[in-house]
């Protein structure tokens, strides 16, 4: 008799009554040569406190100087997200006193973010979903507090102080850790395509804070929001959201109060713990930055940025699925990296066999790169050569197996020759002469009398065996299509 676990049923029902309401704040460090408001170098991995000057240290009498690349990158991101670009941009001082913020305030945008609205589309298991954006604004980063190198003291590295940031804020449209994972993956892919941020969460160049609340399903009223920080990977953002959602549901079910606070995520045990009560906007005492003039973004400037946009991942994905008839999986793999996508774009500009092109790039090219720890920019075979190799197969001049096992490795070693030249030099061109193929089949049949007898007695699955023997006899040069029919014909004699 089957037993029913009533506790499990109750637990499922309890969690199923609620839904999570999640908004994400993503900080993307910009790939500029210098910091946002000074000439300090913007670089990662230097010795602590070696990329600072009186400006980034907030010394009295120093003045900010605007980095012109910041609005360029912001406008490009806004255009990619279908956001509205703000014409007149002002800057504000956001006052808070942390050890890693030397000036005691951060220069940011408060009431005039450079981009408003827009969305980022994510792909879920059975559908797509638009995550709406509230704003994208420019600001500067703070320094970094280090807590794990000295058992008694917190150390400060101010190299990061003043690095330009874009903060990307969503509407509370996300409903699960999985949706947050997909959203962050798309953001990282987008900033990498635009070449405005390297997207490395482990290095802190892409950081995410999650605002999480729960409410009964069907309710329009928001629950009490909790902010979670210190998540150093996309996977950890998902884990933190899943834990915090569960924690809040359990608190509500136990009639416990959920506080408006900032919590930190512990990646070791997957839990969140309280850091401090959450500040309100008036705590920051925003006021207009007196040392920076308003920044005007003209229509001509926006058009210039629009013309400089590269192909974007969602546009390429749609083209590969709808026009090239590739699967969602193939399109996703090909668009995951801008460099791979652009390589594939060059391949398909020289061939119309889109499926074969996708397979060669996803399997052979990417495998070679992984095995040799190479970037696609260092790959020795050109996209045109891959297209020519595909054409050789389509024309029946070489088989796919010969191309993969012999010609492709030879191309990686001797990339100054065309695939056809190399195939002839290596004697890989298929033999399409029926008389030659028949002679080879005859030898195979004579050398395998037992298998021939079994085939003729009804063991038709041995056809594969004979094809393998023929390829061995001809060193893979017999035309497979002709060979298949000729083997059947001669075995039936």
Short mmCIF file of C-alpha atoms in Angstrom, two decimals:
data_model
loop_
_atom_site.label_atom_id
_atom_site.label_comp_id
_atom_site.label_asym_id
_atom_site.label_seq_id
_atom_site.Cartn_x
_atom_site.Cartn_y
_atom_site.Cartn_z
CA UNK A 1 0.00 0.00 0.00
CA UNK A 2 1.41 3.39 -1.04
CA UNK A 3 1.92 5.89 1.79
CA UNK A 4 1.17 9.59 1.37
CA UNK A 5 3.61 12.12 2.75
CA UNK A 6 1.16 14.73 4.02
CA UNK A 7 4.01 17.00 5.19
CA UNK A 8 5.36 17.17 1.63
CA UNK A 9 1.92 17.91 0.26
CA UNK A 10 1.48 20.73 2.78
CA UNK A 11 4.91 22.13 1.95
CA UNK A 12 4.17 22.14 -1.79
CA UNK A 13 0.84 23.87 -1.22
CA UNK A 14 2.39 26.48 1.08
CA UNK A 15 5.07 27.57 -1.41
CA UNK A 16 2.69 27.29 -4.33
CA UNK A 17 0.42 29.98 -2.88
CA UNK A 18 3.04 32.69 -3.40
CA UNK A 19 4.95 34.27 -6.24
CA UNK A 20 8.25 36.14 -6.15
CA UNK A 21 8.46 39.72 -7.38
CA UNK A 22 12.04 40.53 -8.37
CA UNK A 23 13.83 43.55 -9.76
CA UNK A 24 17.53 43.55 -10.58
CA UNK A 25 20.09 46.35 -10.47
CA UNK A 26 23.12 45.54 -12.61
CA UNK A 27 26.31 47.61 -12.43
CA UNK A 28 28.49 47.28 -15.54
CA UNK A 29 32.04 48.64 -15.36
CA UNK A 30 32.83 50.34 -18.66
CA UNK A 31 35.88 49.41 -20.75
CA UNK A 32 37.26 52.93 -20.95
CA UNK A 33 40.97 53.71 -20.78
CA UNK A 34 40.52 56.16 -17.92
CA UNK A 35 38.12 56.65 -15.04
CA UNK A 36 34.78 58.46 -15.19
CA UNK A 37 35.88 61.88 -13.95
CA UNK A 38 39.68 61.78 -13.93
CA UNK A 39 42.65 60.71 -16.02
CA UNK A 40 43.47 57.80 -13.67
CA UNK A 41 43.98 54.56 -15.64
CA UNK A 42 41.03 52.17 -15.64
CA UNK A 43 42.59 48.72 -15.34
CA UNK A 44 42.04 45.46 -13.47
CA UNK A 45 44.63 43.49 -11.52
CA UNK A 46 47.11 46.24 -10.63
CA UNK A 47 48.69 46.42 -7.18
CA UNK A 48 46.29 47.94 -4.61
CA UNK A 49 46.08 51.75 -4.54
CA UNK A 50 48.37 52.21 -7.57
CA UNK A 51 45.68 53.67 -9.91
CA UNK A 52 44.79 56.74 -7.89
CA UNK A 53 45.35 60.48 -8.04
CA UNK A 54 44.12 63.39 -5.90
CA UNK A 55 40.90 63.47 -7.99
CA UNK A 56 39.85 59.88 -7.29
CA UNK A 57 41.00 60.24 -3.68
CA UNK A 58 38.68 63.22 -3.24
CA UNK A 59 41.32 65.72 -2.17
CA UNK A 60 40.07 69.29 -1.55
CA UNK A 61 40.22 71.58 -4.57
CA UNK A 62 40.16 68.81 -7.18
CA UNK A 63 37.55 68.97 -9.95
CA UNK A 64 35.94 66.21 -12.04
CA UNK A 65 36.58 66.04 -15.79
CA UNK A 66 34.02 64.14 -17.84
CA UNK A 67 34.97 60.97 -19.77
CA UNK A 68 33.39 61.27 -23.23
CA UNK A 69 33.25 57.49 -23.75
CA UNK A 70 30.73 56.99 -20.93
CA UNK A 71 27.72 58.55 -22.73
CA UNK A 72 28.78 56.84 -25.97
CA UNK A 73 28.59 53.44 -24.30
CA UNK A 74 25.37 54.35 -22.47
CA UNK A 75 23.59 55.46 -25.64
CA UNK A 76 24.66 52.31 -27.49
CA UNK A 77 23.29 50.14 -24.68
CA UNK A 78 20.08 52.18 -24.58
CA UNK A 79 19.58 51.81 -28.33
CA UNK A 80 20.20 48.06 -28.10
CA UNK A 81 17.50 47.88 -25.39
CA UNK A 82 15.00 50.08 -27.28
CA UNK A 83 15.21 52.72 -24.56
CA UNK A 84 14.44 56.43 -24.88
CA UNK A 85 17.57 58.58 -24.80
CA UNK A 86 17.46 61.66 -22.55
CA UNK A 87 18.46 64.92 -24.26
CA UNK A 88 19.60 66.92 -21.20
CA UNK A 89 21.59 64.94 -18.66
CA UNK A 90 22.47 66.33 -15.24
CA UNK A 91 24.63 64.79 -12.55
CA UNK A 92 24.04 64.63 -8.82
CA UNK A 93 25.97 63.91 -5.66
CA UNK A 94 24.74 60.87 -3.79
CA UNK A 95 26.02 61.23 -0.23
CA UNK A 96 26.95 58.26 1.87
CA UNK A 97 29.93 57.60 4.05
CA UNK A 98 31.71 54.31 3.51
CA UNK A 99 35.41 53.67 3.99
CA UNK A 100 35.82 52.83 0.30
CA UNK A 101 34.25 56.08 -0.98
CA UNK A 102 36.97 58.73 -0.38
CA UNK A 103 34.95 61.80 -1.35
CA UNK A 104 32.05 60.89 0.90
CA UNK A 105 29.72 61.10 -2.11
CA UNK A 106 29.26 59.40 -5.45
CA UNK A 107 28.71 61.30 -8.72
CA UNK A 108 25.67 59.72 -10.35
CA UNK A 109 22.51 60.54 -12.29
CA UNK A 110 19.40 60.92 -10.14
CA UNK A 111 16.47 62.62 -11.88
CA UNK A 112 17.75 62.56 -15.49
CA UNK A 113 19.00 59.03 -16.33
CA UNK A 114 20.50 58.91 -19.80
CA UNK A 115 18.18 56.04 -20.84
CA UNK A 116 14.60 55.37 -19.75
CA UNK A 117 12.30 52.46 -20.54
CA UNK A 118 13.17 49.74 -22.99
CA UNK A 119 13.43 46.01 -22.40
CA UNK A 120 15.62 42.94 -22.65
CA UNK A 121 14.08 39.77 -24.06
CA UNK A 122 14.87 36.46 -22.40
CA UNK A 123 14.35 32.92 -23.66
CA UNK A 124 12.57 30.49 -21.37
CA UNK A 125 11.85 26.80 -21.88
CA UNK A 126 8.61 27.24 -23.82
CA UNK A 127 8.43 30.95 -24.62
CA UNK A 128 10.16 34.32 -24.55
CA UNK A 129 9.54 37.14 -22.10
CA UNK A 130 10.33 40.84 -22.11
CA UNK A 131 11.92 42.18 -18.93
CA UNK A 132 11.13 45.89 -18.91
CA UNK A 133 13.77 48.39 -17.86
CA UNK A 134 13.17 51.38 -15.61
CA UNK A 135 16.38 53.22 -16.41
CA UNK A 136 20.03 53.09 -17.35
CA UNK A 137 22.20 55.76 -15.80
CA UNK A 138 25.87 56.74 -15.58
CA UNK A 139 27.82 56.92 -12.33
CA UNK A 140 31.21 56.20 -10.79
CA UNK A 141 32.28 53.18 -8.79
CA UNK A 142 33.55 53.16 -5.21
CA UNK A 143 36.71 51.48 -3.98
CA UNK A 144 36.81 47.95 -2.63
CA UNK A 145 36.82 46.82 0.99
CA UNK A 146 38.75 43.60 1.59
CA UNK A 147 37.73 41.58 4.64
CA UNK A 148 39.50 38.24 4.16
CA UNK A 149 43.22 39.11 4.11
CA UNK A 150 43.68 40.33 7.68
CA UNK A 151 41.92 38.72 10.66
CA UNK A 152 41.75 42.00 12.57
CA UNK A 153 41.41 44.76 9.97
CA UNK A 154 39.46 45.65 6.85
CA UNK A 155 41.78 46.65 4.01
CA UNK A 156 40.91 49.24 1.35
CA UNK A 157 41.90 49.18 -2.33
CA UNK A 158 40.94 52.43 -4.08
CA UNK A 159 42.02 51.42 -7.60
CA UNK A 160 38.33 50.94 -8.47
CA UNK A 161 37.24 54.32 -7.06
CA UNK A 162 35.98 56.48 -9.91
CA UNK A 163 35.70 53.72 -12.52
CA UNK A 164 32.76 54.50 -14.87
CA UNK A 165 29.62 52.44 -14.40
CA UNK A 166 26.29 51.97 -16.10
CA UNK A 167 23.54 50.95 -13.71
CA UNK A 168 20.77 48.98 -15.45
CA UNK A 169 17.56 48.84 -13.38
CA UNK A 170 14.64 46.57 -14.25
CA UNK A 171 10.98 46.86 -13.47
CA UNK A 172 9.81 44.20 -10.94
CA UNK A 173 9.02 41.84 -13.85
CA UNK A 174 11.11 38.82 -12.85
CA UNK A 175 9.30 35.96 -11.14
CA UNK A 176 11.96 33.33 -10.41
CA UNK A 177 15.66 32.65 -10.02
CA UNK A 178 15.64 30.98 -13.44
CA UNK A 179 14.27 34.12 -15.11
CA UNK A 180 16.92 36.19 -13.31
CA UNK A 181 19.60 33.79 -14.57
CA UNK A 182 18.41 34.14 -18.17
CA UNK A 183 18.14 37.93 -17.86
CA UNK A 184 21.70 38.30 -16.53
CA UNK A 185 23.00 35.98 -19.24
CA UNK A 186 21.41 38.23 -21.85
CA UNK A 187 22.79 41.39 -20.22
CA UNK A 188 26.29 39.92 -20.13
CA UNK A 189 26.03 38.81 -23.75
CA UNK A 190 24.74 42.24 -24.81
CA UNK A 191 27.48 44.30 -23.12
CA UNK A 192 30.08 41.98 -24.60
CA UNK A 193 28.62 42.32 -28.10
CA UNK A 194 28.67 46.10 -27.69
CA UNK A 195 32.24 45.86 -26.30
CA UNK A 196 31.42 48.23 -23.47
CA UNK A 197 32.07 45.82 -20.56
CA UNK A 198 33.87 42.48 -20.30
CA UNK A 199 31.02 41.02 -18.22
CA UNK A 200 33.22 39.15 -15.72
CA UNK A 201 31.21 38.85 -12.50
CA UNK A 202 34.06 36.99 -10.84
CA UNK A 203 36.28 40.07 -11.26
CA UNK A 204 33.50 42.45 -10.25
CA UNK A 205 33.18 44.20 -13.61
CA UNK A 206 29.54 43.08 -13.75
CA UNK A 207 27.71 43.11 -10.43
CA UNK A 208 24.11 42.51 -9.52
CA UNK A 209 21.87 43.44 -6.58
CA UNK A 210 18.50 41.71 -6.34
CA UNK A 211 15.38 43.29 -4.85
CA UNK A 212 13.10 40.48 -3.77
CA UNK A 213 9.62 40.33 -2.28
CA UNK A 214 6.83 37.75 -2.28
CA UNK A 215 3.06 38.04 -2.47
CA UNK A 216 0.05 35.79 -2.80
CA UNK A 217 -0.58 34.75 -6.40
CA UNK A 218 -3.21 36.99 -7.96
CA UNK A 219 -2.44 39.90 -5.66
CA UNK A 220 -1.50 43.26 -7.19
CA UNK A 221 0.03 44.58 -3.98
CA UNK A 222 3.79 44.31 -3.50
CA UNK A 223 5.26 42.69 -0.43
CA UNK A 224 8.11 44.09 1.67
CA UNK A 225 11.22 44.36 -0.50
CA UNK A 226 14.59 42.99 0.62
CA UNK A 227 17.85 43.76 -1.21
CA UNK A 228 20.47 41.00 -1.58
CA UNK A 229 24.11 41.82 -2.43
CA UNK A 230 27.49 40.13 -2.85
CA UNK A 231 26.73 37.55 -5.53
CA UNK A 232 29.77 36.92 -7.71
CA UNK A 233 28.25 34.75 -10.45
CA UNK A 234 25.01 34.44 -12.39
CA UNK A 235 24.40 31.06 -10.80
CA UNK A 236 24.79 32.57 -7.32
CA UNK A 237 22.21 35.25 -8.14
CA UNK A 238 19.78 32.46 -8.96
CA UNK A 239 20.65 30.60 -5.76
CA UNK A 240 20.27 33.73 -3.63
CA UNK A 241 16.85 34.50 -5.11
CA UNK A 242 15.63 30.94 -4.61
CA UNK A 243 16.77 30.94 -0.98
CA UNK A 244 15.43 34.41 -0.18
CA UNK A 245 12.04 33.63 -1.78
CA UNK A 246 11.72 30.51 0.35
CA UNK A 247 12.83 32.38 3.47
CA UNK A 248 10.26 35.13 3.01
CA UNK A 249 7.42 32.69 2.33
CA UNK A 250 8.24 30.76 5.48
CA UNK A 251 8.40 34.01 7.47
CA UNK A 252 4.95 35.08 6.24
CA UNK A 253 3.49 31.67 7.00
CA UNK A 254 4.88 31.96 10.54
CA UNK A 255 3.49 35.51 10.94
CA UNK A 256 7.01 36.94 11.16
CA UNK A 257 7.82 40.46 10.00
CA UNK A 258 9.97 40.93 6.88
CA UNK A 259 12.23 43.94 7.35
CA UNK A 260 13.25 46.45 4.67
CA UNK A 261 16.93 45.63 4.76
CA UNK A 262 20.06 44.76 2.83
CA UNK A 263 21.22 41.17 3.11
CA UNK A 264 24.40 39.46 1.98
CA UNK A 265 24.62 36.10 0.23
CA UNK A 266 26.85 33.31 1.51
CA UNK A 267 27.90 31.19 -1.49
CA UNK A 268 29.16 28.36 0.75
CA UNK A 269 25.83 27.42 2.30
CA UNK A 270 23.50 29.28 -0.08
CA UNK A 271 21.88 31.47 2.58
CA UNK A 272 21.36 35.20 3.09
CA UNK A 273 22.04 37.11 6.30
CA UNK A 274 21.22 40.65 7.37
CA UNK A 275 23.82 43.40 6.78
CA UNK A 276 22.02 46.64 7.59
CA UNK A 277 18.67 48.38 7.32
CA UNK A 278 17.98 49.66 3.82
CA UNK A 279 18.50 53.35 3.11
CA UNK A 280 15.75 55.50 1.60
CA UNK A 281 16.34 58.08 -1.17
CA UNK A 282 16.24 60.99 1.28
CA UNK A 283 19.06 59.35 3.25
CA UNK A 284 21.35 59.97 0.30
CA UNK A 285 20.65 63.74 0.24
CA UNK A 286 20.90 64.03 -3.54
CA UNK A 287 21.75 67.45 -4.96
CA UNK A 288 23.00 68.64 -8.32
CA UNK A 289 26.74 68.20 -8.89
CA UNK A 290 28.01 71.81 -9.05
CA UNK A 291 31.26 71.03 -10.86
CA UNK A 292 29.76 69.36 -13.97
CA UNK A 293 27.70 71.13 -16.62
CA UNK A 294 24.62 69.40 -18.06
CA UNK A 295 25.39 66.96 -20.87
CA UNK A 296 23.41 67.46 -24.10
CA UNK A 297 22.70 64.40 -26.25
CA UNK A 298 21.71 65.48 -29.77
CA UNK A 299 19.72 63.61 -32.41
CA UNK A 300 22.82 63.57 -34.62
CA UNK A 301 24.85 61.98 -31.82
CA UNK A 302 22.21 59.27 -31.34
CA UNK A 303 22.19 58.52 -35.08
CA UNK A 304 25.97 58.26 -35.07
CA UNK A 305 25.87 55.75 -32.22
CA UNK A 306 23.09 53.81 -33.95
CA UNK A 307 25.21 53.48 -37.10
CA UNK A 308 28.10 52.10 -35.04
CA UNK A 309 26.07 49.31 -33.44
CA UNK A 310 27.28 45.79 -34.25
CA UNK A 311 24.87 42.95 -35.10
CA UNK A 312 23.03 42.20 -31.86
CA UNK A 313 22.52 38.70 -30.43
CA UNK A 314 18.71 38.65 -30.53
CA UNK A 315 18.68 39.92 -34.12
CA UNK A 316 21.15 37.22 -35.16
CA UNK A 317 19.22 34.56 -33.22
CA UNK A 318 16.00 35.49 -35.01
CA UNK A 319 17.74 35.44 -38.41
CA UNK A 320 19.31 32.03 -37.80
CA UNK A 321 16.02 30.47 -36.69
CA UNK A 322 13.63 32.13 -39.15
CA UNK A 323 15.79 32.62 -42.25
CA UNK A 324 18.40 29.88 -41.91
CA UNK A 325 15.95 27.36 -40.36
CA UNK A 326 18.39 26.40 -37.61
CA UNK A 327 17.16 25.06 -34.28
CA UNK A 328 16.86 27.31 -31.24
CA UNK A 329 19.70 25.31 -29.71
CA UNK A 330 22.05 25.87 -32.67
CA UNK A 331 21.15 29.58 -32.87
CA UNK A 332 21.79 29.94 -29.14
CA UNK A 333 25.23 28.33 -29.37
CA UNK A 334 26.23 30.44 -32.38
CA UNK A 335 25.14 33.74 -30.82
CA UNK A 336 26.54 33.08 -27.34
CA UNK A 337 29.82 34.75 -28.33
CA UNK A 338 30.05 37.78 -30.61
CA UNK A 339 33.33 36.58 -32.12
CA UNK A 340 31.90 33.15 -32.98
CA UNK A 341 28.75 34.76 -34.41
CA UNK A 342 30.77 37.08 -36.64
CA UNK A 343 32.92 34.16 -37.83
CA UNK A 344 29.75 32.21 -38.68
CA UNK A 345 28.38 35.29 -40.48
CA UNK A 346 31.42 35.25 -42.77
CA UNK A 347 31.06 31.52 -43.42
CA UNK A 348 27.41 31.86 -44.50
CA UNK A 349 28.28 34.82 -46.72
CA UNK A 350 30.15 32.23 -48.84
CA UNK A 351 27.74 29.29 -48.66
CA UNK A 352 24.00 28.71 -48.54
CA UNK A 353 24.31 25.37 -46.74
CA UNK A 354 23.50 27.01 -43.40
CA UNK A 355 23.08 23.79 -41.40
CA UNK A 356 26.45 22.43 -42.53
CA UNK A 357 28.07 25.80 -41.76
CA UNK A 358 26.53 25.77 -38.27
CA UNK A 359 27.75 22.22 -37.61
CA UNK A 360 31.31 22.98 -38.75
CA UNK A 361 31.53 26.08 -36.58
CA UNK A 362 29.88 24.55 -33.50
CA UNK A 363 31.67 21.20 -33.63
CA UNK A 364 34.98 21.33 -35.52
CA UNK A 365 35.97 24.97 -35.09
CA UNK A 366 34.95 25.31 -31.45
CA UNK A 367 36.51 21.94 -30.54
CA UNK A 368 39.80 23.02 -32.09
CA UNK A 369 39.72 26.30 -30.17
CA UNK A 370 38.96 24.54 -26.87
CA UNK A 371 41.60 21.84 -27.34
CA UNK A 372 44.28 24.41 -28.19
CA UNK A 373 43.12 27.13 -25.76
CA UNK A 374 42.82 29.61 -28.62
CA UNK A 375 40.60 32.63 -29.25
CA UNK A 376 38.72 32.65 -32.55
CA UNK A 377 40.91 35.57 -33.67
CA UNK A 378 43.87 33.15 -33.59
CA UNK A 379 42.10 30.36 -35.53
CA UNK A 380 44.22 29.63 -38.64
CA UNK A 381 41.40 28.60 -41.01
CA UNK A 382 39.42 31.44 -42.60
CA UNK A 383 35.60 31.44 -42.86
CA UNK A 384 35.94 31.33 -46.66
CA UNK A 385 38.01 28.14 -46.41
CA UNK A 386 35.32 26.52 -44.23
CA UNK A 387 32.73 27.46 -46.88
CA UNK A 388 34.96 25.96 -49.63
CA UNK A 389 35.34 22.77 -47.58
CA UNK A 390 31.54 22.52 -47.28
CA UNK A 391 31.25 22.99 -51.06
CA UNK A 392 33.66 20.11 -51.67
CA UNK A 393 31.40 17.84 -49.61
CA UNK A 394 28.23 19.12 -51.30
CA UNK A 395 29.79 18.53 -54.74
CA UNK A 396 30.65 14.95 -53.76
CA UNK A 397 34.38 15.49 -54.17
CA UNK A 398 35.17 14.40 -50.61
CA UNK A 399 33.13 12.70 -47.91
CA UNK A 400 32.22 14.41 -44.66
CA UNK A 401 34.29 11.94 -42.66
CA UNK A 402 37.37 12.53 -44.81
CA UNK A 403 36.82 16.27 -44.57
CA UNK A 404 36.55 16.11 -40.79
CA UNK A 405 39.29 13.58 -40.10
CA UNK A 406 41.84 14.47 -42.76
CA UNK A 407 41.27 17.72 -44.62
CA UNK A 408 40.24 19.95 -41.69
CA UNK A 409 43.30 19.03 -39.55
CA UNK A 410 45.51 19.59 -42.61
CA UNK A 411 43.97 23.04 -43.12
CA UNK A 412 44.79 24.03 -39.56
CA UNK A 413 48.43 23.17 -40.28
CA UNK A 414 48.64 24.55 -43.85
CA UNK A 415 46.12 27.37 -44.04
CA UNK A 416 47.79 29.13 -47.00
CA UNK A 417 46.27 26.62 -49.47
CA UNK A 418 42.67 26.23 -50.56
CA UNK A 419 40.76 23.13 -49.41
CA UNK A 420 40.62 21.85 -53.00
CA UNK A 421 44.37 22.25 -53.50
CA UNK A 422 45.09 20.48 -50.23
CA UNK A 423 42.58 17.69 -50.96
CA UNK A 424 44.30 16.99 -54.30
CA UNK A 425 47.75 17.17 -52.75
CA UNK A 426 46.73 14.65 -50.06
CA UNK A 427 44.92 12.45 -52.59
CA UNK A 428 41.58 12.83 -50.80
CA UNK A 429 39.33 13.48 -53.81
CA UNK A 430 36.61 10.82 -54.01
CA UNK A 431 36.68 8.23 -56.75
CA UNK A 432 33.37 8.42 -58.61
CA UNK A 433 34.34 5.97 -61.32
CA UNK A 434 31.87 3.05 -61.12
CA UNK A 435 34.30 0.53 -62.59
CA UNK A 436 36.92 1.36 -59.95
CA UNK A 437 34.36 1.14 -57.14
CA UNK A 438 33.02 -2.19 -58.45
CA UNK A 439 36.52 -3.65 -58.53
CA UNK A 440 37.06 -2.60 -54.91
CA UNK A 441 33.66 -4.06 -53.86
CA UNK A 442 34.55 -7.31 -55.63
CA UNK A 443 37.75 -7.55 -53.58
CA UNK A 444 35.86 -6.87 -50.35
CA UNK A 445 33.29 -9.61 -51.14
CA UNK A 446 36.04 -12.10 -52.00
CA UNK A 447 37.93 -11.30 -48.78
CA UNK A 448 34.85 -11.76 -46.57
CA UNK A 449 33.05 -14.94 -47.72
CA UNK A 450 31.43 -15.71 -44.35
CA UNK A 451 29.87 -12.25 -44.01
CA UNK A 452 28.77 -12.39 -47.66
CA UNK A 453 26.96 -15.67 -47.05
CA UNK A 454 25.26 -14.33 -43.92
CA UNK A 455 24.12 -11.19 -45.79
CA UNK A 456 22.66 -13.27 -48.60
CA UNK A 457 20.86 -15.40 -46.02
CA UNK A 458 18.99 -12.33 -44.74
CA UNK A 459 21.38 -10.59 -42.32
CA UNK A 460 20.98 -7.21 -44.02
CA UNK A 461 22.47 -5.25 -41.12
CA UNK A 462 25.89 -6.37 -42.43
CA UNK A 463 25.62 -3.71 -45.15
CA UNK A 464 27.37 -1.30 -42.77
CA UNK A 465 30.21 -3.78 -42.36
CA UNK A 466 30.75 -3.94 -46.11
CA UNK A 467 30.67 -0.16 -46.43
CA UNK A 468 33.34 0.07 -43.74
CA UNK A 469 35.51 -2.50 -45.49
CA UNK A 470 35.10 -0.69 -48.80
CA UNK A 471 36.17 2.61 -47.26
CA UNK A 472 39.19 0.87 -45.76
CA UNK A 473 39.99 -0.68 -49.15
CA UNK A 474 39.72 2.67 -50.96
CA UNK A 475 41.17 4.75 -48.11
CA UNK A 476 37.86 6.57 -47.85
CA UNK A 477 37.89 7.72 -51.47
CA UNK A 478 34.90 5.76 -52.80
CA UNK A 479 31.81 7.92 -53.33
CA UNK A 480 29.47 6.82 -50.46
CA UNK A 481 26.24 7.35 -52.41
CA UNK A 482 27.35 5.33 -55.41
CA UNK A 483 29.07 2.77 -53.20
CA UNK A 484 25.95 2.05 -51.14
CA UNK A 485 23.80 1.15 -54.12
CA UNK A 486 26.61 -0.78 -55.86
CA UNK A 487 27.32 -2.88 -52.73
CA UNK A 488 23.63 -3.82 -52.46
CA UNK A 489 23.54 -4.68 -56.17
CA UNK A 490 26.67 -6.86 -56.10
CA UNK A 491 25.76 -8.65 -52.87
CA UNK A 492 22.44 -9.66 -54.37
CA UNK A 493 24.12 -11.41 -57.34
#
